Every structure is written in structure tokens, then in C-alpha cells.
Amino acid sequence: MIPTPAPDSALDLLLNRRSCHSVRAPGPDDAELALILRAALRVPDFQRLRPYRFLAARDEGLDRLGQAMQRAAVAAGRSEAEIARTPRMPHRAPLVITVVASPRPSKVVPLFDQQLCAASTVLAMQLAARALGYGGLWRSGWLMYDRGFHRELGLGENEQIVGFLYLGTPQHAEETTNEAVPDPYDFLRWI
Ligand SMILES: Cc1cc2nc3c(=O)[nH]c(=O)nc-3n(C[C@H](O)[C@H](O)[C@H](O)COP(=O)(O)O)c2cc1C
């Protein structure tokens, strides 16, 4: 018999976390953002390299991010429809955090470990935001890999975006899902 987690416990948050596709203002304020970032800074991190950085956009920053996306879309020869769409893309949330894996020189910690560490911060921040009452969505898309867009944001050649975290107030009450929960043991083999 699998125990049921206590309401609002950490386990409840982990077992019932849902992404939120549709958010509106307000987003996290500065004090809340500090907590969200502290959750990011607590992810497992081999040798405490902190191989990440965060580019946050709100208000006019969302316009600047959208313009950078549009310039990248033009440079990459994307379709007219896509070029027209890009400036509004960040406006799907009041706060957009671009999470950058920023590997540090290390003879011990491989690049992939450092990228995994950076990616872990996305989930940690999404969970922290959820605990504060906000909804969030981890997005990717072609821009995540586009070197032209990376240059627009001032990323170095060794850096890689690992996600765009869209955060805000949920538009709708959290959906309860009818989705059958798979048997977790289907994903496990004992060695
Ligand atoms: C690396 C990564 C990239 C993702 N990119 C997108 C994306 O671009 N667009 C999208 O709708 N969902 C994307 N998702 C999935 C959503 O974040 C979300 O997990 C999915 O909609 C399922 O919702 P749930 O988290 O409530 O199960 C991505 C997830 C990951 C881990």
C-alpha cells in the first residue's frame, strides 16, 4: 500500500506538480524571485561550480527578449509567420527566465554533468514558484539551440540554453487530471 502524502507537504508538491500553460500577471515579485533563485542555487552541483546563469525578463524586458528572438528568426531564415510571431512569444508570461548552462573549467566535472546541473535548476525554480502559488512552464524550441539567438543574448560559445521558464499566476484553477498514473515499477529494473 503506497502511503498518501499529507496535503501541502513537499511530497505532495512533487507527486502532484503540474505545468501551467496559461499564466497572467502578476508574476513573482523581487522577494519571491529571490526565493525561486535560492531554490535554483540549491540543486545538486558537483564541486559547487554553479555552472549556470539566469537571464530574467519582465515588463519591457519581455519586449527586448521578443525583439532578440525576432532578429534571430530573421537571421536563421525562419518562415514569415514565425518571424511575425516571435516578438509576442515572451509575453505569454509576466516573467520569463532563460536558463543558461555556463560550464566552468574543470578537470573533474564533465561538461554534461554541468549541463545536467543547470537543467536541474529549471525544475527547482518551477517547484519553488509552484510552492509560492505561481504556475510555470518549462519551454524549449529551436531558439534554445540557435547560436544567433545565443549571441543576441550575449552567451559565450561554450554556453547553452537549457530552458525558458515561463512563470505567472495561473489563468485557471489547476487541472485535475484523469490521466492514469503509470505503475512506477514499470520504469524500474533491479540490477
Ligand atoms: C527540456 C524540456 C523542454 C520542453 N519544451 C516544451 C515546449 O517548448 N513547449 C511545451 O509546450 N512544453 C514543453 N515541455 C513540456 C512542458 O514543460 C510540460 O512538462 C508538459 O507540458 C507536461 O506537463 P506536466 O509537466 O504538467 O506533466 C518541455 C519539457 C522539458 C523537460
mmCIF file of C-alpha atoms and ligand atoms in Angstrom:
data_model
loop_
_atom_site.group_PDB
_atom_site.id
_atom_site.type_symbol
_atom_site.label_atom_id
_atom_site.label_comp_id
_atom_site.label_asym_id
_atom_site.label_seq_id
_atom_site.Cartn_x
_atom_site.Cartn_y
_atom_site.Cartn_z
ATOM 1 C CA MET A 1 0.000 0.000 0.000
ATOM 2 C CA ILE A 2 1.555 3.298 -1.124
ATOM 3 C CA PRO A 3 1.051 5.999 1.566
ATOM 4 C CA THR A 4 -0.808 9.194 0.592
ATOM 5 C CA PRO A 5 1.278 12.329 1.184
ATOM 6 C CA ALA A 6 -0.010 14.948 3.598
ATOM 7 C CA PRO A 7 -1.683 17.906 1.826
ATOM 8 C CA ASP A 8 0.770 20.711 1.019
ATOM 9 C CA SER A 9 3.739 18.599 2.050
ATOM 10 C CA ALA A 10 6.912 18.518 -0.017
ATOM 11 C CA LEU A 11 5.953 15.057 -1.228
ATOM 12 C CA ASP A 12 2.500 16.271 -2.223
ATOM 13 C CA LEU A 13 4.140 19.039 -4.282
ATOM 14 C CA LEU A 14 6.426 16.557 -6.007
ATOM 15 C CA LEU A 15 3.731 13.962 -6.700
ATOM 16 C CA ASN A 16 1.099 16.408 -7.884
ATOM 17 C CA ARG A 17 3.181 19.044 -9.655
ATOM 18 C CA ARG A 18 1.635 20.152 -12.920
ATOM 19 C CA SER A 19 2.884 22.594 -15.524
ATOM 20 C CA CYS A 20 0.759 25.605 -16.236
ATOM 21 C CA HIS A 21 0.415 26.516 -19.926
ATOM 22 C CA SER A 22 -1.610 29.641 -19.394
ATOM 23 C CA VAL A 23 -0.463 32.312 -16.950
ATOM 24 C CA ARG A 24 -1.061 36.029 -16.454
ATOM 25 C CA ALA A 25 0.204 38.908 -14.298
ATOM 26 C CA PRO A 26 1.178 39.224 -11.554
ATOM 27 C CA GLY A 27 4.326 37.205 -11.661
ATOM 28 C CA PRO A 28 6.693 36.684 -8.765
ATOM 29 C CA ASP A 29 7.914 39.948 -7.219
ATOM 30 C CA ASP A 30 11.559 40.604 -6.387
ATOM 31 C CA ALA A 31 11.392 38.957 -2.949
ATOM 32 C CA GLU A 32 9.662 35.885 -4.385
ATOM 33 C CA LEU A 33 12.118 35.756 -7.262
ATOM 34 C CA ALA A 34 14.941 35.731 -4.724
ATOM 35 C CA LEU A 35 13.406 32.615 -3.135
ATOM 36 C CA ILE A 36 12.963 30.993 -6.541
ATOM 37 C CA LEU A 37 16.608 31.681 -7.366
ATOM 38 C CA ARG A 38 17.710 30.332 -3.978
ATOM 39 C CA ALA A 39 15.950 27.078 -4.854
ATOM 40 C CA ALA A 40 17.962 27.027 -8.089
ATOM 41 C CA LEU A 41 21.179 27.576 -6.180
ATOM 42 C CA ARG A 42 20.406 24.520 -4.006
ATOM 43 C CA VAL A 43 20.361 21.930 -6.821
ATOM 44 C CA PRO A 44 22.949 19.157 -6.686
ATOM 45 C CA ASP A 45 26.177 20.611 -8.004
ATOM 46 C CA PHE A 46 29.400 18.586 -8.326
ATOM 47 C CA GLN A 47 32.229 20.644 -6.769
ATOM 48 C CA ARG A 48 29.871 23.621 -6.338
ATOM 49 C CA LEU A 49 30.823 25.067 -9.699
ATOM 50 C CA ARG A 50 27.478 26.871 -10.097
ATOM 51 C CA PRO A 51 27.593 26.231 -13.851
ATOM 52 C CA TYR A 52 24.553 28.311 -14.712
ATOM 53 C CA ARG A 53 23.216 31.798 -15.030
ATOM 54 C CA PHE A 54 19.756 33.226 -15.410
ATOM 55 C CA LEU A 55 18.500 35.922 -17.763
ATOM 56 C CA ALA A 56 15.201 37.225 -16.458
ATOM 57 C CA ALA A 57 12.689 39.324 -18.378
ATOM 58 C CA ARG A 58 9.619 41.148 -17.167
ATOM 59 C CA ASP A 59 7.834 44.334 -18.339
ATOM 60 C CA GLU A 60 9.865 45.975 -21.149
ATOM 61 C CA GLY A 61 12.385 43.154 -20.822
ATOM 62 C CA LEU A 62 9.779 40.911 -22.427
ATOM 63 C CA ASP A 63 9.764 43.282 -25.429
ATOM 64 C CA ARG A 64 13.562 43.176 -25.608
ATOM 65 C CA LEU A 65 13.562 39.389 -25.399
ATOM 66 C CA GLY A 66 10.914 39.160 -28.123
ATOM 67 C CA GLN A 67 12.896 41.525 -30.348
ATOM 68 C CA ALA A 68 16.036 39.431 -29.851
ATOM 69 C CA MET A 69 14.005 36.351 -30.789
ATOM 70 C CA GLN A 70 12.722 38.089 -33.899
ATOM 71 C CA ARG A 71 16.191 39.167 -35.039
ATOM 72 C CA ALA A 72 17.357 35.576 -34.547
ATOM 73 C CA ALA A 73 14.363 34.291 -36.527
ATOM 74 C CA VAL A 74 15.205 36.630 -39.436
ATOM 75 C CA ALA A 75 18.885 35.666 -39.345
ATOM 76 C CA ALA A 76 18.001 31.972 -39.249
ATOM 77 C CA GLY A 77 15.670 32.292 -42.264
ATOM 78 C CA ARG A 78 12.572 31.147 -40.395
ATOM 79 C CA SER A 79 9.156 31.454 -42.043
ATOM 80 C CA GLU A 80 7.348 34.807 -42.302
ATOM 81 C CA ALA A 81 4.697 33.522 -39.906
ATOM 82 C CA GLU A 82 7.296 32.587 -37.346
ATOM 83 C CA ILE A 83 9.129 35.891 -37.700
ATOM 84 C CA ALA A 84 5.839 37.704 -37.152
ATOM 85 C CA ARG A 85 5.030 35.586 -34.093
ATOM 86 C CA THR A 86 8.321 35.836 -32.196
ATOM 87 C CA PRO A 87 8.015 39.322 -30.613
ATOM 88 C CA ARG A 88 4.892 38.278 -28.701
ATOM 89 C CA MET A 89 6.226 34.913 -27.566
ATOM 90 C CA PRO A 90 7.722 36.049 -24.242
ATOM 91 C CA HIS A 91 4.511 37.909 -23.431
ATOM 92 C CA ARG A 92 2.854 34.591 -22.672
ATOM 93 C CA ALA A 93 4.003 35.121 -19.068
ATOM 94 C CA PRO A 94 4.848 38.121 -16.869
ATOM 95 C CA LEU A 95 8.225 36.600 -16.005
ATOM 96 C CA VAL A 96 10.436 34.596 -18.335
ATOM 97 C CA ILE A 97 13.704 33.168 -17.090
ATOM 98 C CA THR A 98 16.159 31.976 -19.709
ATOM 99 C CA VAL A 99 18.302 29.373 -18.014
ATOM 100 C CA VAL A 100 21.838 29.137 -19.327
ATOM 101 C CA ALA A 101 24.277 26.310 -18.706
ATOM 102 C CA SER A 102 27.551 28.107 -18.198
ATOM 103 C CA PRO A 103 30.216 25.459 -17.772
ATOM 104 C CA ARG A 104 33.241 26.263 -15.655
ATOM 105 C CA PRO A 105 36.719 24.975 -16.410
ATOM 106 C CA SER A 106 37.152 21.697 -14.541
ATOM 107 C CA LYS A 107 39.365 18.648 -14.854
ATOM 108 C CA VAL A 108 36.918 16.712 -12.689
ATOM 109 C CA VAL A 109 33.381 17.671 -13.637
ATOM 110 C CA PRO A 110 32.426 16.794 -17.233
ATOM 111 C CA LEU A 111 30.506 19.232 -19.401
ATOM 112 C CA PHE A 112 27.405 17.029 -19.386
ATOM 113 C CA ASP A 113 27.337 16.948 -15.582
ATOM 114 C CA GLN A 114 27.450 20.710 -15.567
ATOM 115 C CA GLN A 115 24.625 20.928 -18.113
ATOM 116 C CA LEU A 116 22.539 18.487 -16.064
ATOM 117 C CA CYS A 117 23.121 20.662 -13.012
ATOM 118 C CA ALA A 118 21.934 23.750 -14.907
ATOM 119 C CA ALA A 119 18.869 21.896 -16.207
ATOM 120 C CA SER A 120 18.032 20.833 -12.655
ATOM 121 C CA THR A 121 17.641 24.472 -11.734
ATOM 122 C CA VAL A 122 14.681 24.799 -14.103
ATOM 123 C CA LEU A 123 12.646 22.211 -12.232
ATOM 124 C CA ALA A 124 13.773 23.531 -8.854
ATOM 125 C CA MET A 125 12.586 27.015 -9.806
ATOM 126 C CA GLN A 126 9.331 25.696 -11.234
ATOM 127 C CA LEU A 127 8.662 23.840 -7.999
ATOM 128 C CA ALA A 128 9.591 26.826 -5.833
ATOM 129 C CA ALA A 129 7.297 29.042 -7.897
ATOM 130 C CA ARG A 130 4.518 26.481 -7.529
ATOM 131 C CA ALA A 131 5.032 26.460 -3.756
ATOM 132 C CA LEU A 132 4.593 30.243 -3.832
ATOM 133 C CA GLY A 133 1.292 29.846 -5.704
ATOM 134 C CA TYR A 134 2.523 30.518 -9.240
ATOM 135 C CA GLY A 135 2.219 28.410 -12.347
ATOM 136 C CA GLY A 136 5.057 27.712 -14.704
ATOM 137 C CA LEU A 137 6.067 26.005 -17.901
ATOM 138 C CA TRP A 138 9.493 24.800 -18.997
ATOM 139 C CA ARG A 139 9.771 25.542 -22.703
ATOM 140 C CA SER A 140 12.434 24.841 -25.295
ATOM 141 C CA GLY A 141 12.056 25.228 -29.086
ATOM 142 C CA TRP A 142 14.542 25.969 -31.849
ATOM 143 C CA LEU A 143 15.711 29.220 -30.251
ATOM 144 C CA MET A 144 17.171 27.246 -27.394
ATOM 145 C CA TYR A 145 19.768 25.816 -29.782
ATOM 146 C CA ASP A 146 20.226 28.753 -32.140
ATOM 147 C CA ARG A 147 23.716 30.257 -31.929
ATOM 148 C CA GLY A 148 22.476 33.509 -33.457
ATOM 149 C CA PHE A 149 19.953 33.866 -30.639
ATOM 150 C CA HIS A 150 22.652 32.957 -28.123
ATOM 151 C CA ARG A 151 24.765 35.809 -29.480
ATOM 152 C CA GLU A 152 21.761 38.157 -29.228
ATOM 153 C CA LEU A 153 21.671 37.335 -25.500
ATOM 154 C CA GLY A 154 25.430 37.637 -25.124
ATOM 155 C CA LEU A 155 26.078 33.954 -24.484
ATOM 156 C CA GLY A 156 29.586 32.628 -24.880
ATOM 157 C CA GLU A 157 30.468 29.870 -27.349
ATOM 158 C CA ASN A 158 30.594 27.307 -24.535
ATOM 159 C CA GLU A 159 27.199 28.238 -23.119
ATOM 160 C CA GLN A 160 23.883 26.547 -23.871
ATOM 161 C CA ILE A 161 20.323 27.469 -23.048
ATOM 162 C CA VAL A 162 18.646 24.605 -21.183
ATOM 163 C CA GLY A 163 15.187 26.099 -20.903
ATOM 164 C CA PHE A 164 12.878 29.055 -20.884
ATOM 165 C CA LEU A 165 10.864 29.082 -17.672
ATOM 166 C CA TYR A 166 7.598 30.943 -18.064
ATOM 167 C CA LEU A 167 6.121 31.955 -14.689
ATOM 168 C CA GLY A 168 2.970 33.754 -13.635
ATOM 169 C CA THR A 169 -0.402 33.499 -11.941
ATOM 170 C CA PRO A 170 -2.371 30.520 -13.246
ATOM 171 C CA GLN A 171 -5.211 31.602 -15.560
ATOM 172 C CA HIS A 172 -7.355 28.690 -14.467
ATOM 173 C CA ALA A 173 -7.665 26.589 -11.357
ATOM 174 C CA GLU A 174 -5.170 23.771 -11.553
ATOM 175 C CA GLU A 175 -6.493 20.993 -13.703
ATOM 176 C CA THR A 176 -7.150 17.736 -12.023
ATOM 177 C CA THR A 177 -6.034 15.036 -14.346
ATOM 178 C CA ASN A 178 -7.861 11.860 -15.271
ATOM 179 C CA GLU A 179 -4.623 10.649 -16.754
ATOM 180 C CA ALA A 180 -3.908 7.193 -15.396
ATOM 181 C CA VAL A 181 -0.800 7.214 -13.267
ATOM 182 C CA PRO A 182 1.514 4.581 -14.701
ATOM 183 C CA ASP A 183 2.794 1.895 -12.431
ATOM 184 C CA PRO A 184 6.147 3.345 -11.351
ATOM 185 C CA TYR A 185 7.603 -0.125 -11.206
ATOM 186 C CA ASP A 186 7.148 -0.370 -14.982
ATOM 187 C CA PHE A 187 10.091 2.052 -15.193
ATOM 188 C CA LEU A 188 12.327 0.181 -12.818
ATOM 189 C CA ARG A 189 14.524 -2.820 -13.197
ATOM 190 C CA TRP A 190 16.622 -4.076 -10.304
ATOM 191 C CA ILE A 191 20.212 -4.718 -11.221
HETATM 192 C C1 LIG B 1 13.585 20.225 -21.707
HETATM 193 C C2 LIG B 1 12.083 20.411 -21.844
HETATM 194 C C3 LIG B 1 11.600 21.207 -22.876
HETATM 195 C C4 LIG B 1 10.219 21.402 -23.046
HETATM 196 N N1 LIG B 1 9.767 22.214 -24.045
HETATM 197 C C5 LIG B 1 8.454 22.462 -24.176
HETATM 198 C C6 LIG B 1 7.979 23.390 -25.138
HETATM 199 O O1 LIG B 1 8.714 24.028 -25.854
HETATM 200 N N2 LIG B 1 6.632 23.561 -25.245
HETATM 201 C C7 LIG B 1 5.747 22.884 -24.431
HETATM 202 O O2 LIG B 1 4.542 23.088 -24.584
HETATM 203 N N3 LIG B 1 6.186 22.014 -23.492
HETATM 204 C C8 LIG B 1 7.498 21.787 -23.347
HETATM 205 N N4 LIG B 1 7.962 20.928 -22.382
HETATM 206 C C9 LIG B 1 6.988 20.174 -21.587
HETATM 207 C C10 LIG B 1 6.320 21.010 -20.512
HETATM 208 O O3 LIG B 1 7.278 21.694 -19.737
HETATM 209 C C11 LIG B 1 5.442 20.125 -19.595
HETATM 210 O O4 LIG B 1 6.242 19.254 -18.860
HETATM 211 C C12 LIG B 1 4.423 19.346 -20.379
HETATM 212 O O5 LIG B 1 3.518 20.242 -20.965
HETATM 213 C C13 LIG B 1 3.632 18.340 -19.493
HETATM 214 O O6 LIG B 1 3.010 18.989 -18.446
HETATM 215 P P1 LIG B 1 3.246 18.484 -16.947
HETATM 216 O O7 LIG B 1 4.622 18.992 -16.569
HETATM 217 O O8 LIG B 1 2.135 19.112 -16.176
HETATM 218 O O9 LIG B 1 3.175 16.992 -16.951
HETATM 219 C C14 LIG B 1 9.322 20.748 -22.172
HETATM 220 C C15 LIG B 1 9.830 19.959 -21.115
HETATM 221 C C16 LIG B 1 11.185 19.797 -20.957
HETATM 222 C C17 LIG B 1 11.708 18.949 -19.809
#
